[in-house]
Amino acid sequence: MVHDYPVVTSTNDEAKSLLLHGAAEGTVVRAQRQTAGRGRRGRQWVSEPGNLYCSLILVPSCPLAQISQLSFVMAVAVGQATLPFLAGPEVLSYKWPNDLLLQGEKVAGILIETEGQTCIVGIGVNVQSLPNQVAYPVTALNHHTKVILSQEDLLSGLLEQISYYYHVWQKEGFEPVRSQWMQRAYGLGKTMGIKTGAKEMSGQFLGLSPLGELLLRESDGFLHKLMSAEIS
Ligand code: BTN
């Protein structure tokens, strides 16, 4: 069921509140605007009307240690939902862990907040407008489409793709999702700077391990497998 709001603080907040009132897995919250949209690592997510802001309640039946794989499931689902609209599918790439880029510029982000086994999956897609004052290059879907879209045009396909990839992951495991993500992995094989906790290093980015770890080979040949890292 989709709960639609003109304005909320954050669709993730609204989904959490619905969860407290007994909302079931699969509940979707969508808003035209957010007054306190948030991104990963405490960053603000500027949320003017015209872009897509939604959150879903999901309760994956997997060990807690595998829940981080859901990030990639969602990135691939959002990517698949945008592909039919793109003038050229080659512009789409996935940046670790779950950013979507078009021609190297960020078009969508995913924020997963967990309460035990329950996940609130927040998705923001720049459909029409570009957030200003962000520290990285950004773009909007409509700069890359054959026709001008509204966020409404994207939502139903997005929910279909999420349902499809979520069930694939739950039934067949991570490999089908991993292979989709790897086909469009941003910076694959290139030298990348990585920050993990207080440590910074650089090495060749080798993509995802079968568990969803980031693989980075340092110049001395040592292979790092990292569950959490920021790449530059
Ligand atoms: C990121 O790339 O940092 C993640 C951005 C996630 C933004 C979405 S918009 C809908 C949902 N509500 C929020 O407050 N954040 C997520």
mmCIF file of N, CA and C in Angstrom, residues 19-111:
data_model
loop_
_atom_site.group_PDB
_atom_site.id
_atom_site.type_symbol
_atom_site.label_atom_id
_atom_site.label_comp_id
_atom_site.label_asym_id
_atom_site.label_seq_id
_atom_site.Cartn_x
_atom_site.Cartn_y
_atom_site.Cartn_z
ATOM 1 N N LEU A 19 5.217 2.006 10.991
ATOM 2 C CA LEU A 19 5.654 0.702 11.506
ATOM 3 C C LEU A 19 5.246 0.551 12.980
ATOM 4 N N LEU A 20 5.454 1.627 13.742
ATOM 5 C CA LEU A 20 5.075 1.600 15.163
ATOM 6 C C LEU A 20 3.581 1.385 15.339
ATOM 7 N N HIS A 21 2.813 1.829 14.330
ATOM 8 C CA HIS A 21 1.355 1.652 14.391
ATOM 9 C C HIS A 21 0.912 0.376 13.680
ATOM 10 N N GLY A 22 1.864 -0.536 13.437
ATOM 11 C CA GLY A 22 1.497 -1.864 12.941
ATOM 12 C C GLY A 22 1.558 -2.050 11.437
ATOM 13 N N ALA A 23 2.148 -1.087 10.693
ATOM 14 C CA ALA A 23 2.189 -1.241 9.228
ATOM 15 C C ALA A 23 2.981 -2.488 8.854
ATOM 16 N N ALA A 24 2.550 -3.126 7.759
ATOM 17 C CA ALA A 24 3.129 -4.411 7.366
ATOM 18 C C ALA A 24 4.309 -4.219 6.412
ATOM 19 N N GLU A 25 5.067 -5.295 6.233
ATOM 20 C CA GLU A 25 6.117 -5.313 5.215
ATOM 21 C C GLU A 25 5.491 -4.966 3.860
ATOM 22 N N GLY A 26 6.210 -4.161 3.079
ATOM 23 C CA GLY A 26 5.699 -3.775 1.765
ATOM 24 C C GLY A 26 5.030 -2.405 1.774
ATOM 25 N N THR A 27 4.802 -1.863 2.971
ATOM 26 C CA THR A 27 4.207 -0.520 3.045
ATOM 27 C C THR A 27 5.162 0.493 2.392
ATOM 28 N N VAL A 28 4.569 1.402 1.612
ATOM 29 C CA VAL A 28 5.363 2.419 0.913
ATOM 30 C C VAL A 28 4.871 3.807 1.328
ATOM 31 N N VAL A 29 5.828 4.693 1.576
ATOM 32 C CA VAL A 29 5.502 6.095 1.864
ATOM 33 C C VAL A 29 6.122 6.931 0.765
ATOM 34 N N ARG A 30 5.335 7.871 0.232
ATOM 35 C CA ARG A 30 5.897 8.752 -0.791
ATOM 36 C C ARG A 30 5.463 10.176 -0.476
ATOM 37 N N ALA A 31 6.367 11.121 -0.652
ATOM 38 C CA ALA A 31 6.031 12.523 -0.390
ATOM 39 C C ALA A 31 6.484 13.392 -1.558
ATOM 40 N N GLN A 32 5.780 14.506 -1.741
ATOM 41 C CA GLN A 32 6.160 15.456 -2.803
ATOM 42 C C GLN A 32 7.378 16.267 -2.376
ATOM 43 N N ARG A 33 7.519 16.417 -1.034
ATOM 44 C CA ARG A 33 8.581 17.287 -0.524
ATOM 45 C C ARG A 33 8.953 16.810 0.869
ATOM 46 N N GLN A 34 10.211 16.984 1.262
ATOM 47 C CA GLN A 34 10.641 16.660 2.628
ATOM 48 C C GLN A 34 11.285 17.909 3.233
ATOM 49 N N THR A 35 10.990 18.151 4.520
ATOM 50 C CA THR A 35 11.590 19.330 5.153
ATOM 51 C C THR A 35 12.887 18.978 5.863
ATOM 52 N N ALA A 36 13.101 17.682 6.130
ATOM 53 C CA ALA A 36 14.348 17.264 6.784
ATOM 54 C C ALA A 36 14.822 15.948 6.164
ATOM 55 N N GLY A 37 14.866 15.942 4.828
ATOM 56 C CA GLY A 37 15.342 14.741 4.124
ATOM 57 C C GLY A 37 16.792 14.486 4.511
ATOM 58 N N ARG A 38 17.128 13.230 4.712
ATOM 59 C CA ARG A 38 18.510 12.952 5.107
ATOM 60 C C ARG A 38 19.146 11.915 4.185
ATOM 61 N N GLY A 39 20.471 12.034 4.093
ATOM 62 C CA GLY A 39 21.238 11.099 3.305
ATOM 63 C C GLY A 39 22.100 10.237 4.205
ATOM 64 N N ARG A 40 22.988 9.481 3.614
ATOM 65 C CA ARG A 40 23.886 8.631 4.389
ATOM 66 C C ARG A 40 24.869 9.513 5.141
ATOM 67 N N ARG A 41 25.402 8.954 6.222
ATOM 68 C CA ARG A 41 26.430 9.617 7.033
ATOM 69 C C ARG A 41 26.001 11.009 7.511
ATOM 70 N N GLY A 42 24.718 11.121 7.890
ATOM 71 C CA GLY A 42 24.220 12.354 8.500
ATOM 72 C C GLY A 42 24.106 13.533 7.540
ATOM 73 N N ARG A 43 24.243 13.277 6.243
ATOM 74 C CA ARG A 43 24.167 14.393 5.294
ATOM 75 C C ARG A 43 22.707 14.772 5.047
ATOM 76 N N GLN A 44 22.516 16.012 4.623
ATOM 77 C CA GLN A 44 21.171 16.482 4.281
ATOM 78 C C GLN A 44 20.821 15.985 2.870
ATOM 79 N N TRP A 45 19.532 15.689 2.622
ATOM 80 C CA TRP A 45 19.095 15.376 1.258
ATOM 81 C C TRP A 45 18.088 16.444 0.875
ATOM 82 N N VAL A 46 18.537 17.371 0.058
ATOM 83 C CA VAL A 46 17.682 18.502 -0.340
ATOM 84 C C VAL A 46 16.477 17.942 -1.099
ATOM 85 N N SER A 47 15.268 18.343 -0.696
ATOM 86 C CA SER A 47 14.067 17.643 -1.189
ATOM 87 C C SER A 47 12.992 18.593 -1.687
ATOM 88 N N GLU A 48 13.277 19.269 -2.787
ATOM 89 C CA GLU A 48 12.298 20.176 -3.405
ATOM 90 C C GLU A 48 11.274 19.361 -4.211
ATOM 91 N N PRO A 49 10.077 19.929 -4.473
ATOM 92 C CA PRO A 49 9.088 19.201 -5.277
ATOM 93 C C PRO A 49 9.636 18.886 -6.675
ATOM 94 N N GLY A 50 9.140 17.777 -7.248
ATOM 95 C CA GLY A 50 9.546 17.403 -8.617
ATOM 96 C C GLY A 50 10.416 16.165 -8.647
ATOM 97 N N ASN A 51 11.082 15.874 -7.531
ATOM 98 C CA ASN A 51 11.898 14.657 -7.457
ATOM 99 C C ASN A 51 11.139 13.575 -6.693
ATOM 100 N N LEU A 52 11.686 12.374 -6.711
ATOM 101 C CA LEU A 52 10.995 11.253 -6.056
ATOM 102 C C LEU A 52 11.593 11.007 -4.668
ATOM 103 N N TYR A 53 10.730 10.963 -3.670
ATOM 104 C CA TYR A 53 11.134 10.670 -2.294
ATOM 105 C C TYR A 53 10.217 9.575 -1.775
ATOM 106 N N CYS A 54 10.744 8.401 -1.525
ATOM 107 C CA CYS A 54 9.883 7.342 -1.008
ATOM 108 C C CYS A 54 10.653 6.430 -0.063
ATOM 109 N N SER A 55 9.898 5.731 0.766
ATOM 110 C CA SER A 55 10.497 4.763 1.703
ATOM 111 C C SER A 55 9.609 3.532 1.756
ATOM 112 N N LEU A 56 10.261 2.386 1.960
ATOM 113 C CA LEU A 56 9.531 1.109 2.049
ATOM 114 C C LEU A 56 9.907 0.412 3.346
ATOM 115 N N ILE A 57 8.946 -0.350 3.853
ATOM 116 C CA ILE A 57 9.233 -1.215 4.998
ATOM 117 C C ILE A 57 9.489 -2.621 4.464
ATOM 118 N N LEU A 58 10.670 -3.156 4.780
ATOM 119 C CA LEU A 58 10.994 -4.518 4.342
ATOM 120 C C LEU A 58 11.556 -5.301 5.531
ATOM 121 N N VAL A 59 11.235 -6.578 5.569
ATOM 122 C CA VAL A 59 11.734 -7.432 6.664
ATOM 123 C C VAL A 59 12.381 -8.675 6.037
ATOM 124 N N PRO A 60 13.614 -8.535 5.584
ATOM 125 C CA PRO A 60 14.235 -9.674 4.883
ATOM 126 C C PRO A 60 14.462 -10.855 5.810
ATOM 127 N N SER A 61 14.244 -12.057 5.254
ATOM 128 C CA SER A 61 14.494 -13.240 6.091
ATOM 129 C C SER A 61 15.884 -13.765 5.755
ATOM 130 N N CYS A 62 16.875 -13.071 6.277
ATOM 131 C CA CYS A 62 18.259 -13.515 6.082
ATOM 132 C C CYS A 62 19.005 -13.221 7.375
ATOM 133 N N PRO A 63 20.171 -13.856 7.579
ATOM 134 C CA PRO A 63 20.933 -13.524 8.775
ATOM 135 C C PRO A 63 21.274 -12.027 8.789
ATOM 136 N N LEU A 64 21.334 -11.437 9.976
ATOM 137 C CA LEU A 64 21.606 -9.997 10.101
ATOM 138 C C LEU A 64 22.855 -9.591 9.334
ATOM 139 N N ALA A 65 23.855 -10.483 9.314
ATOM 140 C CA ALA A 65 25.132 -10.178 8.659
ATOM 141 C C ALA A 65 24.966 -9.958 7.152
ATOM 142 N N GLN A 66 23.844 -10.451 6.586
ATOM 143 C CA GLN A 66 23.659 -10.288 5.127
ATOM 144 C C GLN A 66 22.750 -9.115 4.763
ATOM 145 N N ILE A 67 22.251 -8.413 5.777
ATOM 146 C CA ILE A 67 21.277 -7.345 5.492
ATOM 147 C C ILE A 67 21.901 -6.236 4.641
ATOM 148 N N SER A 68 23.227 -6.043 4.765
ATOM 149 C CA SER A 68 23.852 -4.970 3.968
ATOM 150 C C SER A 68 23.720 -5.244 2.462
ATOM 151 N N GLN A 69 23.467 -6.502 2.095
ATOM 152 C CA GLN A 69 23.282 -6.818 0.659
ATOM 153 C C GLN A 69 22.051 -6.116 0.085
ATOM 154 N N LEU A 70 21.123 -5.761 0.977
ATOM 155 C CA LEU A 70 19.899 -5.095 0.524
ATOM 156 C C LEU A 70 20.200 -3.774 -0.197
ATOM 157 N N SER A 71 21.290 -3.119 0.191
ATOM 158 C CA SER A 71 21.702 -1.876 -0.493
ATOM 159 C C SER A 71 21.878 -2.096 -1.979
ATOM 160 N N PHE A 72 22.517 -3.200 -2.318
ATOM 161 C CA PHE A 72 22.803 -3.476 -3.732
ATOM 162 C C PHE A 72 21.532 -3.926 -4.459
ATOM 163 N N VAL A 73 20.683 -4.666 -3.733
ATOM 164 C CA VAL A 73 19.393 -5.088 -4.297
ATOM 165 C C VAL A 73 18.616 -3.837 -4.716
ATOM 166 N N MET A 74 18.609 -2.849 -3.834
ATOM 167 C CA MET A 74 17.843 -1.625 -4.110
ATOM 168 C C MET A 74 18.485 -0.811 -5.225
ATOM 169 N N ALA A 75 19.809 -0.721 -5.216
ATOM 170 C CA ALA A 75 20.485 0.053 -6.270
ATOM 171 C C ALA A 75 20.172 -0.544 -7.645
ATOM 172 N N VAL A 76 20.241 -1.862 -7.730
ATOM 173 C CA VAL A 76 19.976 -2.528 -9.017
ATOM 174 C C VAL A 76 18.508 -2.327 -9.417
ATOM 175 N N ALA A 77 17.599 -2.409 -8.449
ATOM 176 C CA ALA A 77 16.169 -2.229 -8.762
ATOM 177 C C ALA A 77 15.906 -0.804 -9.256
ATOM 178 N N VAL A 78 16.487 0.183 -8.588
ATOM 179 C CA VAL A 78 16.280 1.570 -9.020
ATOM 180 C C VAL A 78 16.899 1.755 -10.411
ATOM 181 N N GLY A 79 18.060 1.174 -10.613
ATOM 182 C CA GLY A 79 18.717 1.265 -11.921
ATOM 183 C C GLY A 79 17.858 0.665 -13.019
ATOM 184 N N GLN A 80 17.318 -0.523 -12.774
ATOM 185 C CA GLN A 80 16.484 -1.185 -13.785
ATOM 186 C C GLN A 80 15.225 -0.362 -14.090
ATOM 187 N N ALA A 81 14.715 0.324 -13.048
ATOM 188 C CA ALA A 81 13.505 1.139 -13.261
ATOM 189 C C ALA A 81 13.801 2.363 -14.122
ATOM 190 N N THR A 82 15.020 2.871 -14.048
ATOM 191 C CA THR A 82 15.330 4.079 -14.840
ATOM 192 C C THR A 82 15.727 3.730 -16.280
ATOM 193 N N LEU A 83 16.266 2.530 -16.468
ATOM 194 C CA LEU A 83 16.823 2.163 -17.781
ATOM 195 C C LEU A 83 15.880 2.382 -18.975
ATOM 196 N N PRO A 84 14.582 1.964 -18.864
ATOM 197 C CA PRO A 84 13.712 2.121 -20.046
ATOM 198 C C PRO A 84 13.550 3.573 -20.487
ATOM 199 N N PHE A 85 13.816 4.518 -19.588
ATOM 200 C CA PHE A 85 13.605 5.930 -19.932
ATOM 201 C C PHE A 85 14.858 6.597 -20.492
ATOM 202 N N LEU A 86 16.002 5.964 -20.301
ATOM 203 C CA LEU A 86 17.264 6.633 -20.651
ATOM 204 C C LEU A 86 17.473 6.671 -22.160
ATOM 205 N N ALA A 87 17.992 7.789 -22.648
ATOM 206 C CA ALA A 87 18.284 7.898 -24.077
ATOM 207 C C ALA A 87 19.396 6.916 -24.447
ATOM 208 N N GLY A 88 20.347 6.697 -23.539
ATOM 209 C CA GLY A 88 21.427 5.730 -23.785
ATOM 210 C C GLY A 88 21.715 4.966 -22.503
ATOM 211 N N PRO A 89 21.474 3.643 -22.471
ATOM 212 C CA PRO A 89 21.607 2.889 -21.220
ATOM 213 C C PRO A 89 23.044 2.854 -20.677
ATOM 214 N N GLU A 90 24.033 3.132 -21.547
ATOM 215 C CA GLU A 90 25.428 3.044 -21.116
ATOM 216 C C GLU A 90 25.803 4.126 -20.099
ATOM 217 N N VAL A 91 24.964 5.145 -19.945
ATOM 218 C CA VAL A 91 25.324 6.221 -18.996
ATOM 219 C C VAL A 91 25.134 5.802 -17.536
ATOM 220 N N LEU A 92 24.386 4.719 -17.302
ATOM 221 C CA LEU A 92 24.055 4.329 -15.922
ATOM 222 C C LEU A 92 25.165 3.510 -15.276
ATOM 223 N N SER A 93 25.581 3.935 -14.069
ATOM 224 C CA SER A 93 26.524 3.095 -13.312
ATOM 225 C C SER A 93 26.143 3.125 -11.829
ATOM 226 N N TYR A 94 26.684 2.128 -11.107
ATOM 227 C CA TYR A 94 26.438 2.005 -9.670
ATOM 228 C C TYR A 94 27.725 2.308 -8.931
ATOM 229 N N LYS A 95 27.650 3.248 -8.007
ATOM 230 C CA LYS A 95 28.837 3.572 -7.223
ATOM 231 C C LYS A 95 28.675 3.005 -5.821
ATOM 232 N N TRP A 96 29.703 2.321 -5.357
ATOM 233 C CA TRP A 96 29.668 1.724 -4.024
ATOM 234 C C TRP A 96 29.186 2.708 -2.981
ATOM 235 N N PRO A 97 28.315 2.343 -2.020
ATOM 236 C CA PRO A 97 27.633 1.066 -2.039
ATOM 237 C C PRO A 97 26.324 1.093 -2.840
ATOM 238 N N ASN A 98 25.632 2.263 -2.832
ATOM 239 C CA ASN A 98 24.324 2.221 -3.503
ATOM 240 C C ASN A 98 23.925 3.531 -4.157
ATOM 241 N N ASP A 99 24.911 4.273 -4.647
ATOM 242 C CA ASP A 99 24.569 5.471 -5.415
ATOM 243 C C ASP A 99 24.321 5.088 -6.862
ATOM 244 N N LEU A 100 23.425 5.843 -7.501
ATOM 245 C CA LEU A 100 23.239 5.664 -8.947
ATOM 246 C C LEU A 100 23.794 6.887 -9.646
ATOM 247 N N LEU A 101 24.599 6.655 -10.659
ATOM 248 C CA LEU A 101 25.203 7.756 -11.404
ATOM 249 C C LEU A 101 24.736 7.703 -12.848
ATOM 250 N N LEU A 102 24.586 8.884 -13.435
ATOM 251 C CA LEU A 102 24.372 8.984 -14.887
ATOM 252 C C LEU A 102 25.522 9.816 -15.417
ATOM 253 N N GLN A 103 26.274 9.228 -16.314
ATOM 254 C CA GLN A 103 27.496 9.856 -16.820
ATOM 255 C C GLN A 103 28.385 10.359 -15.683
ATOM 256 N N GLY A 104 28.502 9.559 -14.649
ATOM 257 C CA GLY A 104 29.410 9.866 -13.543
ATOM 258 C C GLY A 104 28.874 10.857 -12.527
ATOM 259 N N GLU A 105 27.628 11.308 -12.688
ATOM 260 C CA GLU A 105 27.051 12.273 -11.737
ATOM 261 C C GLU A 105 25.881 11.627 -11.004
ATOM 262 N N LYS A 106 25.775 11.944 -9.705
ATOM 263 C CA LYS A 106 24.781 11.241 -8.881
ATOM 264 C C LYS A 106 23.350 11.660 -9.225
ATOM 265 N N VAL A 107 22.501 10.660 -9.463
ATOM 266 C CA VAL A 107 21.096 10.924 -9.771
ATOM 267 C C VAL A 107 20.177 10.379 -8.688
ATOM 268 N N ALA A 108 20.653 9.400 -7.902
ATOM 269 C CA ALA A 108 19.790 8.800 -6.878
ATOM 270 C C ALA A 108 20.632 8.273 -5.732
ATOM 271 N N GLY A 109 20.018 8.283 -4.547
ATOM 272 C CA GLY A 109 20.694 7.755 -3.361
ATOM 273 C C GLY A 109 19.720 6.921 -2.546
ATOM 274 N N ILE A 110 20.280 6.039 -1.745
ATOM 275 C CA ILE A 110 19.466 5.104 -0.958
ATOM 276 C C ILE A 110 19.972 5.133 0.479
ATOM 277 N N LEU A 111 19.027 5.254 1.392
ATOM 278 C CA LEU A 111 19.376 5.279 2.814
ATOM 279 C C LEU A 111 18.598 4.167 3.503
#
